[in-house]
Each structure stands twice: as structure tokens, then as C-alpha cells.
Amino acid sequence: MTVKINTAEQAASLIDKYDTFLFDCDGVIWVGNELLPSVKETIELLQSKNKKLIFVSNNSTKSRIEYIEKLLKLNINNIKLEQIINSAYSTAIYINEVLKLNKDKKIWVLGQNGITSELQNFGYETLTLDDIKDKELTMENINNLIDLNVGCVVVGLDFQLTYLKLCITLQYLLNKDIPFIATNIDSTFPFKNTKLPGAGSVVEIASFSSNRKPDAICGKPNPGMMDSILSHHKLNKDKTIMVGDRLNTDMKFGSVNDIDTLLVLTGIELESTVSNGHPDVTYYADKLGDLYALGSK
Ligand SMILES: O=C(O)[C@H](O)[C@H](O)COP(=O)(O)O
Ligand SMILES: [Mg+2]
């Protein structure tokens, strides 16, 4: 049974029921670089009640440290590094601890420095188009742009996507011995009252052109994200809630991990998709900030 949170009593009872809050970021905490209404007050209210807060984002464009910096810029304080779990970090953990890629192999990254930073933190050498020097960066020169030491490909969201980057990615993926790792499958993400292509859309281009599906997808709802959380935190699943804006990642992540969920309508999903109930959605609300705002009327 899916319940809408729209009274002070419902907000208070939800806060009391859980001791751990897993927060998705894009569409829940912020949209782009703008904090959503009453988020700061809600986080501070939960901190004052000694709740455990963990930020669980599929966004791989930033490293965890850059997430802390973004939160501080938005005046959200007292968040420690281990409270940030994003798909760039879970991808690095996967490659290091599951794939166990040899450190003498380079990793070609179609994505941003969130991915390269987290991989470098595990001792991997990463390669992006920006790293290729003293070569003509054109498709005519494609055969001279391939590094034979590349042993893995990671594809994530890249705001500087180019055709040449896709050409180089394809060359590596044509070699079936090179693992194809996707950070996440989000088709879009919310931005400036609209939505833009997400990592999943970039992964689809690499996948379609190479006729390969990713060998691993490291973001929500896949198990790697929960494994990454559990590598830092003990969770009582009965007292943990996943707060997100997307059904096929955040809410699915909650349901596959047997934890309750709160869908907020400040990101991707519309009220019409949930108002008649959804099996993966325990509660829904107009915004995360209602956990504070409803009680402060
Ligand atoms: O890859 C993307 O499309 C975005 O980074 C993703 O949608 C945002 O991740 P979230 O914080 O909503 O999990
Ligand atoms: Mg989101």
C-alpha cells in the first residue's frame, strides 16, 4: 500500500520509524546545483535526531570528495566521506575487488573525473581523450589512438561527449576480452525544469555500436551499490529507508534490498505514476523537504 506523506503527523511518524536514511541526490537533494526546498532544514532535523544519513547517487561525474565540496557549497555540513556512495566509487570497488583487474592494465574511461579519480584512488591508471597527447585527434587517425595496455572500459555520464570518444570506446569494446563496465543505467536526469540524457543513454550508444551489453552495471538498483554501502556501514534493514526520485533505480534498489522507500516528486517521476500505488513505493511526497516543512507550519 503506497501512502502519500502530506501531514505533520505522517512526517513525524516516518522520521521516528527509521534510523537510517539513504538519499539519492539528483532530483531529491538538488537539481543541478540548486538545493531543493527545505532540504537543508530536513537534513539538520535528522542530524539533530542522530539519524544515519548516507548519500547514494548514480551520478558518476563527481568523486566522493567533490560531493562533500558540493554539499558544503550548498551549506550542508557535517557530512563525512564514508556517507557518500556514488556509482563512480562502486565502479572502482567492483573493478578492484570483484573483477580484480591487474594494476598494470589501463582503464579507458568514457566519462568524467568522478570516475577517473575514484579509479586512481585504487591505484589504477586511467585513460581519457584528454590524456592523449602529441597525436592528431581525428577519426582518420583512429588506429594511432588506441593504447594496447588498456584492459578495461568504463562508460558513464560525459557532458563533453564527442564522436571521437565513441570511436575510441568502440575499438576497445570490439575486443571481447576487454570488460565493458557501466556506471549506471539512468536514461535521463532532472535539470532546469526539464530532463537531460543520463549515463544510461551514453552506455546505450557504446552498447549498440559494439553489439555488447555491459558485463557489469555498478549503480542502483544493482547489488554493487548495497555492497559498497555495507563495506562502510551496518544497516538494520527494517529501520532503513531509501529516498529517491526514480522508479527503476532508487525504488527498485529499495525493493530488491527489502528496505522501505520514499519517492519524491521533485525529479523524474510524476504523481500519476504512483498515486494509485506502486509495489516498489512505500511512501511518496511532493518533496523531501516536506519531512520538515509539514511539521513547521
Ligand atoms: O547518470 C545520470 O543520469 C545521473 O548522474 C543520474 O541520474 C543521477 O543520479 P542520482 O543522484 O539521481 O542517483
Ligand atoms: Mg535521482
CSV table of C-alpha atoms and ligand atoms in Angstrom, one decimal:
chain,number,residue,atom,x,y,z
A,1,MET,CA,0.0,0.0,0.0
A,2,THR,CA,1.6,3.3,-1.1
A,3,VAL,CA,0.9,6.2,1.3
A,4,LYS,CA,1.4,9.9,0.5
A,5,ILE,CA,3.1,11.9,3.2
A,6,ASN,CA,1.1,15.2,3.5
A,7,THR,CA,0.5,15.8,7.2
A,8,ALA,CA,2.8,16.8,10.0
A,9,GLU,CA,1.8,13.6,11.9
A,10,GLN,CA,2.7,11.4,8.9
A,11,ALA,CA,6.1,13.2,8.5
A,12,ALA,CA,6.9,12.9,12.2
A,13,SER,CA,5.9,9.2,12.3
A,14,LEU,CA,8.1,8.4,9.3
A,15,ILE,CA,11.1,10.2,10.8
A,16,ASP,CA,10.6,8.3,14.1
A,17,LYS,CA,10.2,4.9,12.3
A,18,TYR,CA,13.7,4.9,10.6
A,19,ASP,CA,17.2,5.3,11.9
A,20,THR,CA,19.0,5.3,8.5
A,21,PHE,CA,18.1,7.4,5.5
A,22,LEU,CA,19.6,6.6,2.1
A,23,PHE,CA,19.3,9.7,0.0
A,24,ASP,CA,19.5,9.7,-3.8
A,25,CYS,CA,20.9,13.1,-4.9
A,26,ASP,CA,19.8,14.3,-8.3
A,27,GLY,CA,16.1,15.1,-8.1
A,28,VAL,CA,16.0,14.6,-4.3
A,29,ILE,CA,18.7,16.8,-2.6
A,30,TRP,CA,19.3,19.0,-5.5
A,31,VAL,CA,18.6,19.6,-9.2
A,32,GLY,CA,21.8,20.7,-10.9
A,33,ASN,CA,23.5,23.0,-8.4
A,34,GLU,CA,20.3,24.2,-6.7
A,35,LEU,CA,19.3,22.7,-3.4
A,36,LEU,CA,15.6,21.7,-3.3
A,37,PRO,CA,13.2,23.4,-0.9
A,38,SER,CA,13.7,22.7,2.9
A,39,VAL,CA,16.3,20.1,2.2
A,40,LYS,CA,18.8,21.8,4.5
A,41,GLU,CA,16.3,22.0,7.3
A,42,THR,CA,15.3,18.4,6.8
A,43,ILE,CA,18.9,17.2,6.9
A,44,GLU,CA,19.6,19.2,10.0
A,45,LEU,CA,16.4,17.9,11.7
A,46,LEU,CA,17.5,14.3,11.0
A,47,GLN,CA,21.1,15.1,12.2
A,48,SER,CA,19.6,16.5,15.4
A,49,LYS,CA,17.9,13.2,16.0
A,50,ASN,CA,21.1,11.3,15.4
A,51,LYS,CA,19.8,9.6,12.3
A,52,LYS,CA,22.4,7.9,10.0
A,53,LEU,CA,22.4,9.7,6.6
A,54,ILE,CA,24.0,8.1,3.5
A,55,PHE,CA,24.0,9.8,0.1
A,56,VAL,CA,23.6,7.1,-2.6
A,57,SER,CA,23.9,8.6,-6.1
A,58,ASN,CA,24.2,7.1,-9.5
A,59,ASN,CA,25.9,10.3,-10.7
A,60,SER,CA,29.5,9.4,-11.6
A,61,THR,CA,30.5,12.8,-12.8
A,62,LYS,CA,31.9,13.8,-9.4
A,63,SER,CA,34.2,12.0,-6.9
A,64,ARG,CA,33.0,11.5,-3.3
A,65,ILE,CA,35.3,14.3,-2.2
A,66,GLU,CA,33.7,16.6,-4.8
A,67,TYR,CA,30.3,15.6,-3.4
A,68,ILE,CA,31.4,16.7,0.1
A,69,GLU,CA,32.6,20.0,-1.5
A,70,LYS,CA,29.2,20.4,-3.3
A,71,LEU,CA,27.3,19.8,-0.1
A,72,LEU,CA,29.4,22.3,1.7
A,73,LYS,CA,28.9,24.9,-1.0
A,74,LEU,CA,25.2,24.3,-0.6
A,75,ASN,CA,25.6,24.8,3.2
A,76,ILE,CA,25.0,21.2,4.1
A,77,ASN,CA,27.6,20.5,6.8
A,78,ASN,CA,28.9,17.6,8.9
A,79,ILE,CA,28.8,15.0,6.2
A,80,LYS,CA,31.8,12.6,6.2
A,81,LEU,CA,33.3,10.9,3.2
A,82,GLU,CA,32.0,7.4,4.1
A,83,GLN,CA,28.5,8.9,4.0
A,84,ILE,CA,28.9,9.4,0.2
A,85,ILE,CA,28.4,6.3,-2.0
A,86,ASN,CA,28.2,7.1,-5.7
A,87,SER,CA,28.4,5.0,-8.9
A,88,ALA,CA,31.9,6.1,-9.6
A,89,TYR,CA,33.0,4.7,-6.2
A,90,SER,CA,31.0,1.5,-6.6
A,91,THR,CA,32.5,1.0,-10.1
A,92,ALA,CA,36.1,1.4,-8.7
A,93,ILE,CA,35.3,-1.1,-5.9
A,94,TYR,CA,33.9,-3.5,-8.5
A,95,ILE,CA,36.9,-3.3,-10.7
A,96,ASN,CA,39.3,-3.6,-7.8
A,97,GLU,CA,37.6,-6.2,-5.6
A,98,VAL,CA,35.3,-8.3,-8.0
A,99,LEU,CA,37.0,-8.0,-11.4
A,100,LYS,CA,40.4,-7.8,-9.7
A,101,LEU,CA,41.8,-6.1,-12.8
A,102,ASN,CA,45.6,-6.2,-12.8
A,103,LYS,CA,47.1,-2.8,-11.9
A,104,ASP,CA,49.4,-2.9,-14.9
A,105,LYS,CA,46.3,-2.6,-17.1
A,106,LYS,CA,45.0,0.8,-18.0
A,107,ILE,CA,41.3,1.7,-17.9
A,108,TRP,CA,39.7,3.6,-20.8
A,109,VAL,CA,37.1,6.0,-19.3
A,110,LEU,CA,34.2,7.4,-21.3
A,111,GLY,CA,33.0,9.7,-18.6
A,112,GLN,CA,34.2,12.4,-16.2
A,113,ASN,CA,36.7,12.9,-13.5
A,114,GLY,CA,34.5,11.4,-10.8
A,115,ILE,CA,35.2,8.0,-12.4
A,116,THR,CA,38.9,8.6,-13.1
A,117,SER,CA,39.5,10.0,-9.6
A,118,GLU,CA,37.9,7.0,-7.8
A,119,LEU,CA,39.8,4.6,-10.0
A,120,GLN,CA,43.1,6.3,-9.4
A,121,ASN,CA,42.4,6.2,-5.6
A,122,PHE,CA,42.6,2.4,-6.0
A,123,GLY,CA,45.9,2.7,-7.9
A,124,TYR,CA,44.6,2.3,-11.4
A,125,GLU,CA,46.0,4.3,-14.4
A,126,THR,CA,43.1,5.7,-16.3
A,127,LEU,CA,43.0,6.9,-19.9
A,128,THR,CA,40.6,9.5,-21.4
A,129,LEU,CA,40.8,11.5,-24.7
A,130,ASP,CA,42.2,14.4,-22.7
A,131,ASP,CA,45.2,12.2,-21.8
A,132,ILE,CA,46.2,11.5,-25.4
A,133,LYS,CA,49.0,13.9,-26.3
A,134,ASP,CA,51.0,14.7,-29.5
A,135,LYS,CA,48.6,12.8,-31.7
A,136,GLU,CA,46.1,14.0,-34.3
A,137,LEU,CA,42.8,13.6,-32.5
A,138,THR,CA,40.7,12.7,-35.6
A,139,MET,CA,38.8,9.7,-36.7
A,140,GLU,CA,41.2,9.4,-39.7
A,141,ASN,CA,43.9,8.8,-37.1
A,142,ILE,CA,41.8,6.3,-35.1
A,143,ASN,CA,44.3,3.4,-35.4
A,144,ASN,CA,47.0,5.5,-33.7
A,145,LEU,CA,44.7,6.5,-30.8
A,146,ILE,CA,44.4,3.0,-29.3
A,147,ASP,CA,46.6,2.0,-26.3
A,148,LEU,CA,47.4,-1.7,-26.2
A,149,ASN,CA,47.7,-1.6,-22.4
A,150,VAL,CA,44.0,-0.9,-22.0
A,151,GLY,CA,42.4,-3.8,-20.2
A,152,CYS,CA,39.0,-2.5,-19.2
A,153,VAL,CA,36.4,0.1,-20.4
A,154,VAL,CA,34.2,2.2,-18.1
A,155,VAL,CA,31.3,4.1,-19.5
A,156,GLY,CA,29.4,6.8,-17.6
A,157,LEU,CA,27.8,10.2,-17.9
A,158,ASP,CA,30.1,12.5,-20.0
A,159,PHE,CA,28.9,16.1,-20.5
A,160,GLN,CA,31.8,16.5,-23.0
A,161,LEU,CA,30.7,13.5,-25.2
A,162,THR,CA,32.2,13.5,-28.7
A,163,TYR,CA,32.0,11.2,-31.7
A,164,LEU,CA,35.8,10.6,-31.5
A,165,LYS,CA,35.4,9.4,-27.8
A,166,LEU,CA,32.7,7.0,-29.0
A,167,CYS,CA,35.0,5.8,-31.9
A,168,ILE,CA,37.9,5.0,-29.5
A,169,THR,CA,35.5,3.3,-27.0
A,170,LEU,CA,34.2,1.1,-29.8
A,171,GLN,CA,37.7,0.0,-30.7
A,172,TYR,CA,38.3,-1.3,-27.2
A,173,LEU,CA,34.8,-2.9,-27.0
A,174,LEU,CA,35.4,-4.8,-30.3
A,175,ASN,CA,37.9,-6.8,-28.3
A,176,LYS,CA,35.6,-9.1,-26.3
A,177,ASP,CA,38.4,-9.8,-23.8
A,178,ILE,CA,38.2,-6.2,-22.6
A,179,PRO,CA,35.4,-5.9,-19.9
A,180,PHE,CA,32.7,-3.4,-20.5
A,181,ILE,CA,31.7,-1.7,-17.2
A,182,ALA,CA,28.8,0.8,-17.0
A,183,THR,CA,28.5,3.1,-14.0
A,184,ASN,CA,24.6,3.2,-14.1
A,185,ILE,CA,21.6,2.9,-16.4
A,186,ASP,CA,19.7,6.2,-15.8
A,187,SER,CA,18.3,7.2,-19.2
A,188,THR,CA,17.9,10.8,-18.1
A,189,PHE,CA,18.5,13.1,-15.1
A,190,PRO,CA,16.5,16.2,-14.0
A,191,PHE,CA,17.9,19.6,-14.8
A,192,LYS,CA,16.4,23.1,-15.0
A,193,ASN,CA,12.8,22.0,-15.0
A,194,THR,CA,13.5,19.5,-17.8
A,195,LYS,CA,15.5,16.3,-18.2
A,196,LEU,CA,18.7,15.6,-20.0
A,197,PRO,CA,20.3,12.4,-21.3
A,198,GLY,CA,21.8,10.4,-18.5
A,199,ALA,CA,24.6,7.8,-18.3
A,200,GLY,CA,22.3,5.1,-19.5
A,201,SER,CA,21.9,6.9,-22.8
A,202,VAL,CA,25.7,7.1,-23.2
A,203,VAL,CA,26.0,3.4,-22.3
A,204,GLU,CA,23.3,2.6,-24.9
A,205,ILE,CA,25.4,4.1,-27.7
A,206,ALA,CA,28.5,2.2,-26.7
A,207,SER,CA,26.4,-1.0,-26.3
A,208,PHE,CA,24.6,-0.7,-29.6
A,209,SER,CA,27.7,0.2,-31.7
A,210,SER,CA,29.7,-2.7,-30.2
A,211,ASN,CA,26.8,-5.2,-30.0
A,212,ARG,CA,27.7,-5.8,-26.4
A,213,LYS,CA,25.8,-5.4,-23.2
A,214,PRO,CA,27.8,-4.2,-20.2
A,215,ASP,CA,29.5,-7.0,-18.3
A,216,ALA,CA,28.6,-5.2,-15.1
A,217,ILE,CA,26.4,-2.2,-14.1
A,218,CYS,CA,27.6,-0.7,-10.8
A,219,GLY,CA,24.9,1.8,-9.8
A,220,LYS,CA,21.4,1.4,-8.3
A,221,PRO,CA,19.5,-0.9,-8.4
A,222,ASN,CA,22.4,-3.3,-8.9
A,223,PRO,CA,23.8,-5.2,-5.8
A,224,GLY,CA,27.2,-3.4,-6.1
A,225,MET,CA,25.8,-0.2,-4.6
A,226,MET,CA,24.4,-2.0,-1.5
A,227,ASP,CA,27.7,-3.9,-1.2
A,228,SER,CA,29.6,-0.6,-1.3
A,229,ILE,CA,27.3,0.8,1.4
A,230,LEU,CA,27.7,-2.3,3.6
A,231,SER,CA,31.5,-2.0,3.2
A,232,HIS,CA,31.3,1.1,5.4
A,233,HIS,CA,28.0,0.9,7.3
A,234,LYS,CA,26.0,-1.7,9.3
A,235,LEU,CA,22.3,-1.3,8.3
A,236,ASN,CA,19.2,-2.6,10.1
A,237,LYS,CA,17.1,-3.0,7.0
A,238,ASP,CA,13.8,-2.8,9.0
A,239,LYS,CA,14.8,0.7,10.1
A,240,THR,CA,16.3,1.9,6.8
A,241,ILE,CA,14.5,3.9,4.1
A,242,MET,CA,15.6,4.7,0.5
A,243,VAL,CA,14.6,8.2,-0.6
A,244,GLY,CA,14.7,8.7,-4.4
A,245,ASP,CA,13.1,10.2,-7.5
A,246,ARG,CA,13.3,7.4,-10.0
A,247,LEU,CA,11.3,4.2,-10.0
A,248,ASN,CA,13.7,1.9,-12.0
A,249,THR,CA,16.8,2.8,-10.0
A,250,ASP,CA,16.0,4.2,-6.5
A,251,MET,CA,12.7,2.5,-5.8
A,252,LYS,CA,13.8,-0.8,-7.4
A,253,PHE,CA,17.0,-0.5,-5.3
A,254,GLY,CA,14.8,-0.3,-2.2
A,255,SER,CA,12.7,-3.2,-3.1
A,256,VAL,CA,15.5,-5.6,-4.2
A,257,ASN,CA,17.2,-4.9,-0.9
A,258,ASP,CA,14.0,-5.3,1.2
A,259,ILE,CA,14.0,-1.8,2.5
A,260,ASP,CA,11.1,0.7,2.6
A,261,THR,CA,11.1,3.6,0.1
A,262,LEU,CA,10.0,7.2,-0.2
A,263,LEU,CA,9.5,8.5,-3.7
A,264,VAL,CA,9.7,12.3,-4.1
A,265,LEU,CA,8.2,14.2,-7.0
A,266,THR,CA,11.0,16.8,-7.5
A,267,GLY,CA,12.9,14.7,-10.0
A,268,ILE,CA,11.9,12.3,-12.8
A,269,GLU,CA,8.6,10.7,-11.7
A,270,LEU,CA,5.1,12.2,-11.9
A,271,GLU,CA,2.4,11.8,-9.2
A,272,SER,CA,0.2,10.0,-11.7
A,273,THR,CA,2.7,7.1,-11.8
A,274,VAL,CA,2.4,6.4,-8.1
A,275,SER,CA,-0.9,7.9,-6.8
A,276,ASN,CA,-2.7,4.6,-7.4
A,277,GLY,CA,0.0,2.7,-5.7
A,278,HIS,CA,3.3,1.0,-6.8
A,279,PRO,CA,4.8,-2.2,-5.4
A,280,ASP,CA,8.2,-0.6,-5.0
A,281,VAL,CA,7.0,2.6,-3.3
A,282,THR,CA,6.1,2.6,0.4
A,283,TYR,CA,5.5,6.3,0.7
A,284,TYR,CA,5.6,9.3,-1.6
A,285,ALA,CA,5.8,13.0,-1.1
A,286,ASP,CA,5.9,16.2,-3.1
A,287,LYS,CA,9.4,16.8,-1.9
A,288,LEU,CA,12.0,15.5,0.6
A,289,GLY,CA,11.7,18.9,2.4
A,290,ASP,CA,8.1,18.1,3.4
A,291,LEU,CA,9.5,15.9,6.2
A,292,TYR,CA,10.5,19.3,7.8
A,293,ALA,CA,8.0,21.7,6.2
A,294,LEU,CA,4.9,19.8,7.1
A,295,GLY,CA,5.8,19.9,10.8
A,296,SER,CA,6.9,23.5,10.7
A,297,LYS,CA,3.5,25.0,9.5
B,1,LIG,O1,23.9,9.3,-14.8
B,1,LIG,C1,22.9,10.1,-14.7
B,1,LIG,O2,21.9,10.1,-15.5
B,1,LIG,C2,22.8,10.9,-13.5
B,1,LIG,O3,24.0,11.0,-12.9
B,1,LIG,C3,21.9,10.2,-12.5
B,1,LIG,O4,20.6,10.2,-13.0
B,1,LIG,C4,21.8,11.0,-11.2
B,1,LIG,O5,21.9,10.1,-10.2
B,1,LIG,P1,21.1,10.1,-8.9
B,1,LIG,O6,21.8,11.1,-7.9
B,1,LIG,O7,19.7,10.6,-9.2
B,1,LIG,O8,21.1,8.7,-8.5
B,2,MG,MG,17.8,10.9,-8.7
